[in-house]
Short mmCIF file of C-alpha atoms in Angstrom, two decimals:
data_model
loop_
_atom_site.label_atom_id
_atom_site.label_comp_id
_atom_site.label_asym_id
_atom_site.label_seq_id
_atom_site.Cartn_x
_atom_site.Cartn_y
_atom_site.Cartn_z
CA MET A 1 -69.11 49.29 159.59
CA GLU A 2 -65.63 48.75 158.17
CA LYS A 3 -65.30 47.70 154.56
CA VAL A 4 -64.20 44.14 153.85
CA VAL A 5 -61.83 43.87 150.88
CA ILE A 6 -60.40 40.61 149.51
CA VAL A 7 -57.54 40.68 146.99
CA THR A 8 -56.38 37.51 145.21
CA GLY A 9 -52.74 37.40 144.15
CA ALA A 10 -51.92 40.10 146.70
CA ASN A 11 -48.39 39.12 147.68
CA SER A 12 -46.53 40.99 144.91
CA GLY A 13 -46.82 43.21 141.85
CA ILE A 14 -50.08 44.98 141.12
CA GLY A 15 -51.94 43.14 143.89
CA LEU A 16 -49.53 44.30 146.60
CA ALA A 17 -49.42 47.83 145.17
CA LEU A 18 -53.22 47.93 145.28
CA CYS A 19 -53.23 46.84 148.94
CA GLU A 20 -50.77 49.62 149.80
CA ARG A 21 -52.92 52.20 148.04
CA LEU A 22 -56.14 50.96 149.65
CA LEU A 23 -54.71 51.18 153.16
CA THR A 24 -53.40 54.67 152.43
CA GLU A 25 -56.90 55.62 151.28
CA ASP A 26 -58.79 53.97 154.15
CA SER A 27 -56.86 52.69 157.16
CA THR A 28 -60.05 51.35 158.78
CA LEU A 29 -60.85 48.71 156.16
CA LEU A 30 -60.44 45.00 156.77
CA LEU A 31 -58.04 43.76 154.13
CA CYS A 32 -57.66 40.06 153.29
CA LEU A 33 -54.71 38.88 151.20
CA ALA A 34 -55.80 35.71 149.38
CA CYS A 35 -52.63 34.00 148.13
CA ARG A 36 -51.29 30.61 147.07
CA ASN A 37 -47.82 31.05 148.61
CA MET A 38 -48.35 31.75 152.31
CA GLN A 39 -44.70 32.54 152.99
CA ARG A 40 -44.77 35.35 150.44
CA ALA A 41 -48.19 36.41 151.71
CA GLU A 42 -46.83 36.75 155.25
CA ALA A 43 -43.93 38.85 153.92
CA ALA A 44 -46.43 41.08 152.09
CA ARG A 45 -48.53 41.44 155.24
CA SER A 46 -45.44 42.41 157.27
CA ALA A 47 -44.49 45.03 154.68
CA LEU A 48 -48.01 46.52 154.73
CA LEU A 49 -48.07 46.62 158.54
CA THR A 50 -44.69 48.33 158.58
CA SER A 51 -46.13 51.28 156.66
CA HIS A 52 -49.62 50.96 158.22
CA PRO A 53 -49.07 49.62 161.76
CA ASP A 54 -52.72 50.01 162.80
CA ALA A 55 -54.15 48.31 159.72
CA HIS A 56 -56.29 45.18 159.92
CA VAL A 57 -54.66 42.76 157.45
CA GLU A 58 -55.54 39.07 157.33
CA LEU A 59 -54.26 36.16 155.25
CA LEU A 60 -56.20 33.49 153.38
CA HIS A 61 -54.70 30.48 151.66
CA LEU A 62 -56.17 30.32 148.16
CA ASP A 63 -54.98 28.63 145.00
CA VAL A 64 -57.52 29.70 142.37
CA GLY A 65 -56.13 26.99 140.08
CA SER A 66 -57.47 24.28 142.41
CA VAL A 67 -61.20 23.65 142.81
CA GLN A 68 -60.76 22.13 146.28
CA SER A 69 -58.65 25.09 147.43
CA VAL A 70 -61.31 27.53 146.21
CA LEU A 71 -64.09 25.67 148.03
CA THR A 72 -62.06 25.43 151.25
CA ALA A 73 -61.09 29.11 151.11
CA ALA A 74 -64.69 30.15 150.46
CA GLN A 75 -65.84 28.28 153.57
CA GLU A 76 -63.17 30.10 155.58
CA VAL A 77 -64.31 33.46 154.20
CA LYS A 78 -67.92 32.76 155.12
CA ALA A 79 -66.84 31.80 158.64
CA ARG A 80 -64.88 35.05 159.07
CA TYR A 81 -67.03 37.72 157.45
CA SER A 82 -70.70 38.66 157.22
CA LYS A 83 -70.30 40.62 153.99
CA ILE A 84 -67.81 41.50 151.26
CA ASP A 85 -67.56 45.02 149.87
CA PHE A 86 -64.83 44.49 147.27
CA LEU A 87 -63.51 41.29 145.75
CA TYR A 88 -60.47 41.99 143.59
CA LEU A 89 -59.77 39.07 141.25
CA ASN A 90 -56.14 39.80 140.49
CA ALA A 91 -54.36 36.44 140.58
CA GLY A 92 -53.28 35.09 137.21
CA ILE A 93 -50.62 33.12 135.34
CA MET A 94 -48.95 33.14 131.94
CA PRO A 95 -47.02 29.84 131.91
CA ASN A 96 -43.90 29.44 129.79
CA PRO A 97 -44.43 32.48 127.56
CA GLN A 98 -42.42 32.33 124.36
CA VAL A 99 -41.56 35.25 122.11
CA ASP A 100 -41.30 35.17 118.34
CA ILE A 101 -37.87 36.83 118.22
CA ARG A 102 -38.12 37.58 114.52
CA ALA A 103 -41.52 39.26 114.99
CA PHE A 104 -40.17 41.11 118.02
CA PHE A 105 -37.26 42.76 116.21
CA LYS A 106 -39.39 43.41 113.15
CA GLY A 107 -41.96 45.19 115.31
CA LEU A 108 -39.31 46.99 117.36
CA PHE A 109 -38.28 49.07 114.37
CA SER A 110 -41.73 49.57 112.87
CA ARG A 111 -44.70 51.89 113.33
CA ASN A 112 -46.39 49.07 115.24
CA VAL A 113 -43.88 49.16 118.13
CA VAL A 114 -46.24 50.81 120.64
CA ASN A 115 -49.10 48.40 119.94
CA MET A 116 -46.67 45.47 120.04
CA PHE A 117 -45.50 46.32 123.56
CA ALA A 118 -48.97 47.31 124.74
CA THR A 119 -50.81 44.17 123.60
CA ALA A 120 -48.13 41.60 122.61
CA GLU A 121 -50.45 40.83 119.71
CA GLY A 122 -48.88 38.25 117.40
CA LEU A 123 -45.79 38.14 119.60
CA LEU A 124 -46.48 35.84 122.55
CA THR A 125 -47.49 32.21 122.79
CA GLN A 126 -47.77 30.07 125.92
CA GLN A 127 -47.52 26.38 126.72
CA ASP A 128 -50.57 25.36 128.72
CA GLN A 129 -51.20 22.08 130.52
CA ILE A 130 -53.93 20.12 132.30
CA ASN A 131 -54.24 20.57 136.09
CA SER A 132 -55.31 18.02 138.70
CA ASP A 133 -58.99 18.88 138.16
CA GLY A 134 -58.77 18.02 134.47
CA LEU A 135 -58.97 21.68 133.43
CA GLN A 136 -56.60 23.74 131.32
CA GLU A 137 -54.33 25.44 133.85
CA VAL A 138 -54.56 29.00 132.49
CA PHE A 139 -58.35 28.83 132.14
CA ALA A 140 -58.67 27.38 135.65
CA THR A 141 -56.42 29.95 137.32
CA ASN A 142 -57.31 33.10 135.43
CA LEU A 143 -61.02 32.50 135.01
CA PHE A 144 -62.81 29.43 136.35
CA GLY A 145 -61.37 29.46 139.88
CA HIS A 146 -62.45 33.06 140.30
CA PHE A 147 -65.89 32.28 138.85
CA LEU A 148 -66.30 29.43 141.34
CA LEU A 149 -65.18 31.72 144.17
CA ILE A 150 -67.88 34.24 143.26
CA ARG A 151 -70.48 31.48 143.13
CA GLU A 152 -69.44 30.22 146.56
CA LEU A 153 -69.49 33.72 148.08
CA GLU A 154 -72.81 34.90 146.65
CA SER A 155 -74.37 34.99 150.11
CA LEU A 156 -71.82 37.63 151.15
CA LEU A 157 -71.80 39.50 147.83
CA CYS A 158 -75.56 39.57 147.15
CA GLN A 159 -77.29 41.13 150.13
CA ALA A 160 -80.31 43.39 150.50
CA ALA A 161 -79.51 47.11 150.84
CA HIS A 162 -75.81 46.44 150.29
CA SER A 163 -73.77 46.86 147.11
CA SER A 164 -70.66 44.80 146.49
CA GLU A 165 -68.18 45.01 143.65
CA VAL A 166 -66.17 42.33 141.91
CA VAL A 167 -63.17 43.69 139.99
CA TRP A 168 -61.28 41.63 137.39
CA THR A 169 -57.70 42.39 136.41
CA SER A 170 -57.89 41.88 132.67
CA SER A 171 -55.37 42.89 130.02
CA SER A 172 -54.92 44.77 126.77
CA ASN A 173 -53.89 41.31 125.54
CA ALA A 174 -57.52 40.18 125.89
CA SER A 175 -58.48 39.36 122.32
CA ARG A 176 -61.79 38.26 120.85
CA SER A 177 -59.92 36.47 118.08
CA ALA A 178 -58.15 34.26 120.64
CA PHE A 179 -61.40 33.07 122.25
CA SER A 180 -63.71 30.36 120.95
CA LEU A 181 -66.95 29.38 122.63
CA GLU A 182 -66.49 25.85 121.31
CA ASP A 183 -63.02 25.72 122.93
CA MET A 184 -63.50 28.02 125.91
CA GLN A 185 -60.59 26.43 127.80
CA HIS A 186 -58.34 27.06 124.79
CA LYS A 187 -57.15 23.47 124.57
CA ASN A 188 -56.33 23.74 120.89
CA GLY A 189 -54.76 27.21 120.70
CA THR A 190 -51.48 28.91 121.54
CA GLU A 191 -52.82 32.02 123.30
CA PRO A 192 -54.49 30.75 126.50
CA TYR A 193 -53.68 33.93 128.43
CA SER A 194 -55.32 36.18 125.85
CA SER A 195 -58.31 33.84 125.67
CA SER A 196 -58.74 33.73 129.46
CA LYS A 197 -58.61 37.51 129.76
CA TYR A 198 -61.21 38.00 127.04
CA ALA A 199 -63.31 35.37 128.85
CA SER A 200 -63.13 37.44 132.06
CA ASP A 201 -64.33 40.49 130.12
CA MET A 202 -67.33 38.54 128.85
CA LEU A 203 -68.06 37.03 132.25
CA SER A 204 -68.08 40.48 133.86
CA VAL A 205 -70.76 41.63 131.40
CA ALA A 206 -72.83 38.50 132.10
CA LEU A 207 -72.50 38.89 135.87
CA ASN A 208 -73.84 42.43 135.69
CA ARG A 209 -76.79 41.24 133.64
CA HIS A 210 -77.65 38.50 136.15
CA LYS A 211 -76.55 39.94 139.50
CA ASN A 212 -76.98 43.74 139.49
CA SER A 213 -80.55 43.36 140.79
CA GLN A 214 -79.11 41.41 143.75
CA GLY A 215 -76.55 44.09 144.64
CA LEU A 216 -73.48 42.57 142.96
CA PHE A 217 -71.65 44.69 140.38
CA SER A 218 -68.71 43.62 138.24
CA SER A 219 -65.99 45.72 136.62
CA VAL A 220 -62.93 45.03 134.48
CA ILE A 221 -59.63 46.89 134.48
CA CYS A 222 -56.51 46.91 132.34
CA PRO A 223 -53.32 47.80 134.24
CA GLY A 224 -51.41 48.81 131.11
CA LEU A 225 -47.89 47.60 130.45
CA VAL A 226 -46.51 46.92 133.93
CA MET A 227 -43.12 45.47 134.82
CA THR A 228 -43.95 42.59 137.19
CA ASN A 229 -42.57 39.09 137.74
CA LEU A 230 -44.98 37.86 135.07
CA THR A 231 -43.70 40.45 132.58
CA TYR A 232 -40.03 39.84 133.34
CA GLY A 233 -40.56 36.14 132.68
CA ILE A 234 -41.43 36.80 129.04
CA LEU A 235 -37.91 37.74 127.88
CA PRO A 236 -34.39 36.95 129.09
CA SER A 237 -32.98 39.57 131.46
CA PHE A 238 -30.48 40.91 128.94
CA PHE A 239 -33.35 41.76 126.56
CA TRP A 240 -34.99 43.90 129.24
CA THR A 241 -31.67 45.65 129.85
CA LEU A 242 -31.56 46.36 126.12
CA ILE A 243 -35.09 47.63 125.62
CA MET A 244 -35.96 49.37 128.91
CA PRO A 245 -34.49 52.72 127.75
CA ILE A 246 -36.62 52.39 124.61
CA MET A 247 -39.72 51.70 126.69
CA TRP A 248 -39.17 54.76 128.87
CA LEU A 249 -38.77 56.80 125.71
CA ILE A 250 -41.96 55.39 124.18
CA ARG A 251 -43.80 56.22 127.40
CA ILE A 252 -43.50 59.91 126.51
CA PHE A 253 -45.68 59.28 123.47
CA THR A 254 -48.20 56.73 124.80
CA ASN A 255 -50.29 56.58 127.96
CA THR A 256 -50.53 52.77 128.20
CA PHE A 257 -46.96 52.30 129.49
CA THR A 258 -47.73 52.45 133.22
CA LEU A 259 -44.54 50.42 133.90
CA THR A 260 -44.71 50.38 137.74
CA PRO A 261 -47.15 48.26 139.79
CA TYR A 262 -48.24 51.42 141.63
CA ASN A 263 -49.32 53.04 138.35
CA GLY A 264 -50.80 49.79 137.10
CA ALA A 265 -53.06 49.65 140.17
CA GLU A 266 -54.51 53.09 139.37
CA ALA A 267 -57.80 51.83 137.90
CA LEU A 268 -58.20 49.28 140.71
CA HIS A 269 -57.82 52.04 143.27
CA TRP A 270 -60.07 54.40 141.31
CA LEU A 271 -62.90 51.85 141.33
CA PHE A 272 -62.64 51.64 145.12
CA LEU A 273 -63.74 55.29 145.25
CA GLN A 274 -66.69 54.94 142.88
CA ASN A 275 -70.36 54.13 143.37
CA PRO A 276 -70.76 50.70 141.69
CA GLU A 277 -74.23 51.58 140.40
CA SER A 278 -72.78 54.47 138.39
CA LEU A 279 -70.27 52.38 136.43
CA ASP A 280 -70.67 51.26 132.81
CA PRO A 281 -70.93 47.43 132.74
CA ARG A 282 -69.60 47.29 129.17
CA SER A 283 -66.50 49.41 129.79
CA LYS A 284 -63.00 48.34 130.70
CA TYR A 285 -61.29 50.81 133.03
CA HIS A 286 -57.71 51.44 131.94
CA SER A 287 -54.79 52.51 134.14
CA LEU A 288 -52.94 55.15 132.14
CA THR A 289 -49.88 57.29 132.80
CA SER A 290 -48.85 60.56 131.17
CA GLY A 291 -45.34 61.17 129.85
CA LEU A 292 -44.63 63.09 133.04
CA GLY A 293 -45.69 60.14 135.20
CA LYS A 294 -49.18 61.26 136.29
CA SER A 295 -51.60 58.33 136.61
CA TYR A 296 -55.28 58.43 135.73
CA THR A 297 -58.17 56.14 134.79
CA GLN A 298 -60.11 56.10 131.54
CA PRO A 299 -63.06 53.87 130.51
CA ARG A 300 -63.07 52.26 127.07
CA LYS A 301 -65.87 50.20 125.56
CA MET A 302 -65.20 46.47 125.34
CA ASP A 303 -65.76 44.44 122.20
CA ILE A 304 -68.30 42.07 123.74
CA ASP A 305 -71.17 40.25 122.04
CA GLU A 306 -74.13 40.00 124.45
CA ASP A 307 -75.36 36.66 123.09
CA MET A 308 -71.89 35.09 123.26
CA SER A 309 -71.33 36.34 126.82
CA GLU A 310 -74.66 34.82 127.86
CA ALA A 311 -73.86 31.52 126.17
CA PHE A 312 -70.45 31.51 127.86
CA TYR A 313 -72.06 32.14 131.26
CA VAL A 314 -74.39 29.18 130.73
CA LYS A 315 -71.47 26.92 129.73
CA LEU A 316 -69.58 27.95 132.88
CA LEU A 317 -72.58 27.00 135.02
CA GLU A 318 -72.71 23.62 133.28
CA LEU A 319 -68.98 23.12 133.80
CA GLU A 320 -69.37 24.00 137.48
CA ILE A 321 -71.96 21.25 137.91
CA ASP A 322 -69.70 18.73 136.18
CA ILE A 323 -66.61 19.72 138.18
CA ARG A 324 -68.47 19.54 141.50
CA ARG A 325 -69.76 16.07 140.59
CA LYS A 326 -66.27 14.83 139.71
CA LEU A 327 -64.88 16.28 142.95
CA ARG A 328 -67.54 14.49 145.01
CA GLU A 329 -66.74 11.22 143.25
CA ARG A 330 -63.02 11.71 143.78
CA ASN A 331 -63.48 12.48 147.48
CA ALA A 332 -65.77 9.48 147.86
CA ASP A 333 -63.12 7.24 146.29
CA LYS A 334 -60.52 8.64 148.68
CA ASP A 335 -62.78 7.97 151.68
CA ALA A 336 -63.44 4.43 150.49
CA HIS A 337 -59.72 3.83 150.06
CA LYS A 338 -58.99 5.14 153.56
CA GLN A 339 -61.66 2.86 155.05
CA THR A 340 -60.19 -0.11 153.17
CA VAL A 341 -56.68 0.66 154.41
CA SER A 342 -57.97 1.21 157.95
CA GLY A 343 -59.84 -2.12 157.87
CA LYS A 344 -56.71 -3.98 156.77
CA GLU A 345 -54.63 -2.36 159.50
CA GLN A 346 -57.14 -3.38 162.18
CA LYS A 347 -56.92 -6.98 161.00
#
């Protein structure tokens, strides 16, 4: 039976590069591009079919930042497929990233330059906002929407005699210091992206603890420093023109500068070839590239506290209940309003 693979955020960057690599590896798989922008998704599908004309590539409208979109997309998935082999949770946002220019130039000419580029530690802040569901936008898009999607698709992911794998695209920017269990949506901080990525690391550990016995396995990857639309949005274009030669030079001395989406997708592709049961649930799998451009994958232990990851998992379940209740109430109000309007029109 052909493998069913769903990739969120598949229309560009690492997600699209992963899809290209997966089809090159296995042309018989059923690949679903789950994207918010359907015009860009269709363009991505056309590009994939140009290089793989016999491939089976489908589209799914999914905005992981919207609870209703996630629920609707999940129903569509369950109507289409009887199982899921791989669910790549790749979609993510870093809204309005701002750089501390003084810290940037100070780090550029220091011994910390490699770590600065690799992690953006102490360099980047973002301006978050509340979405229509009353959630912090970064938390909703990078973490909660994907969590809700997993919950909705458990019947396809947790099946007897069948192993499925959920793969999170995390980041070297994931920082324990940026996350607070008391403020898990990061309402009061300035590093929502870092917080959300550390949250995905913790959630992956918790999912393995709760779901491995049901056939669901979760892994986390770090793509390294990749030049994507998200990355290019951090600095003005003239800055990238200035520093790109420096970055290529640094790449000779560090393996975390993957730079291209193809190289950044290395760990995602590597996991596709592994037996999920053999993977370390507490490791993050890093895409790395040698100075000569050869890509490879390396596991590194994550800094995760078991008790905190369990407490976080419980809080997510509680939030899910609350969000579903609010959505039902909102939909009921909409229905009541429609009936009122309809009644007035009939009169």
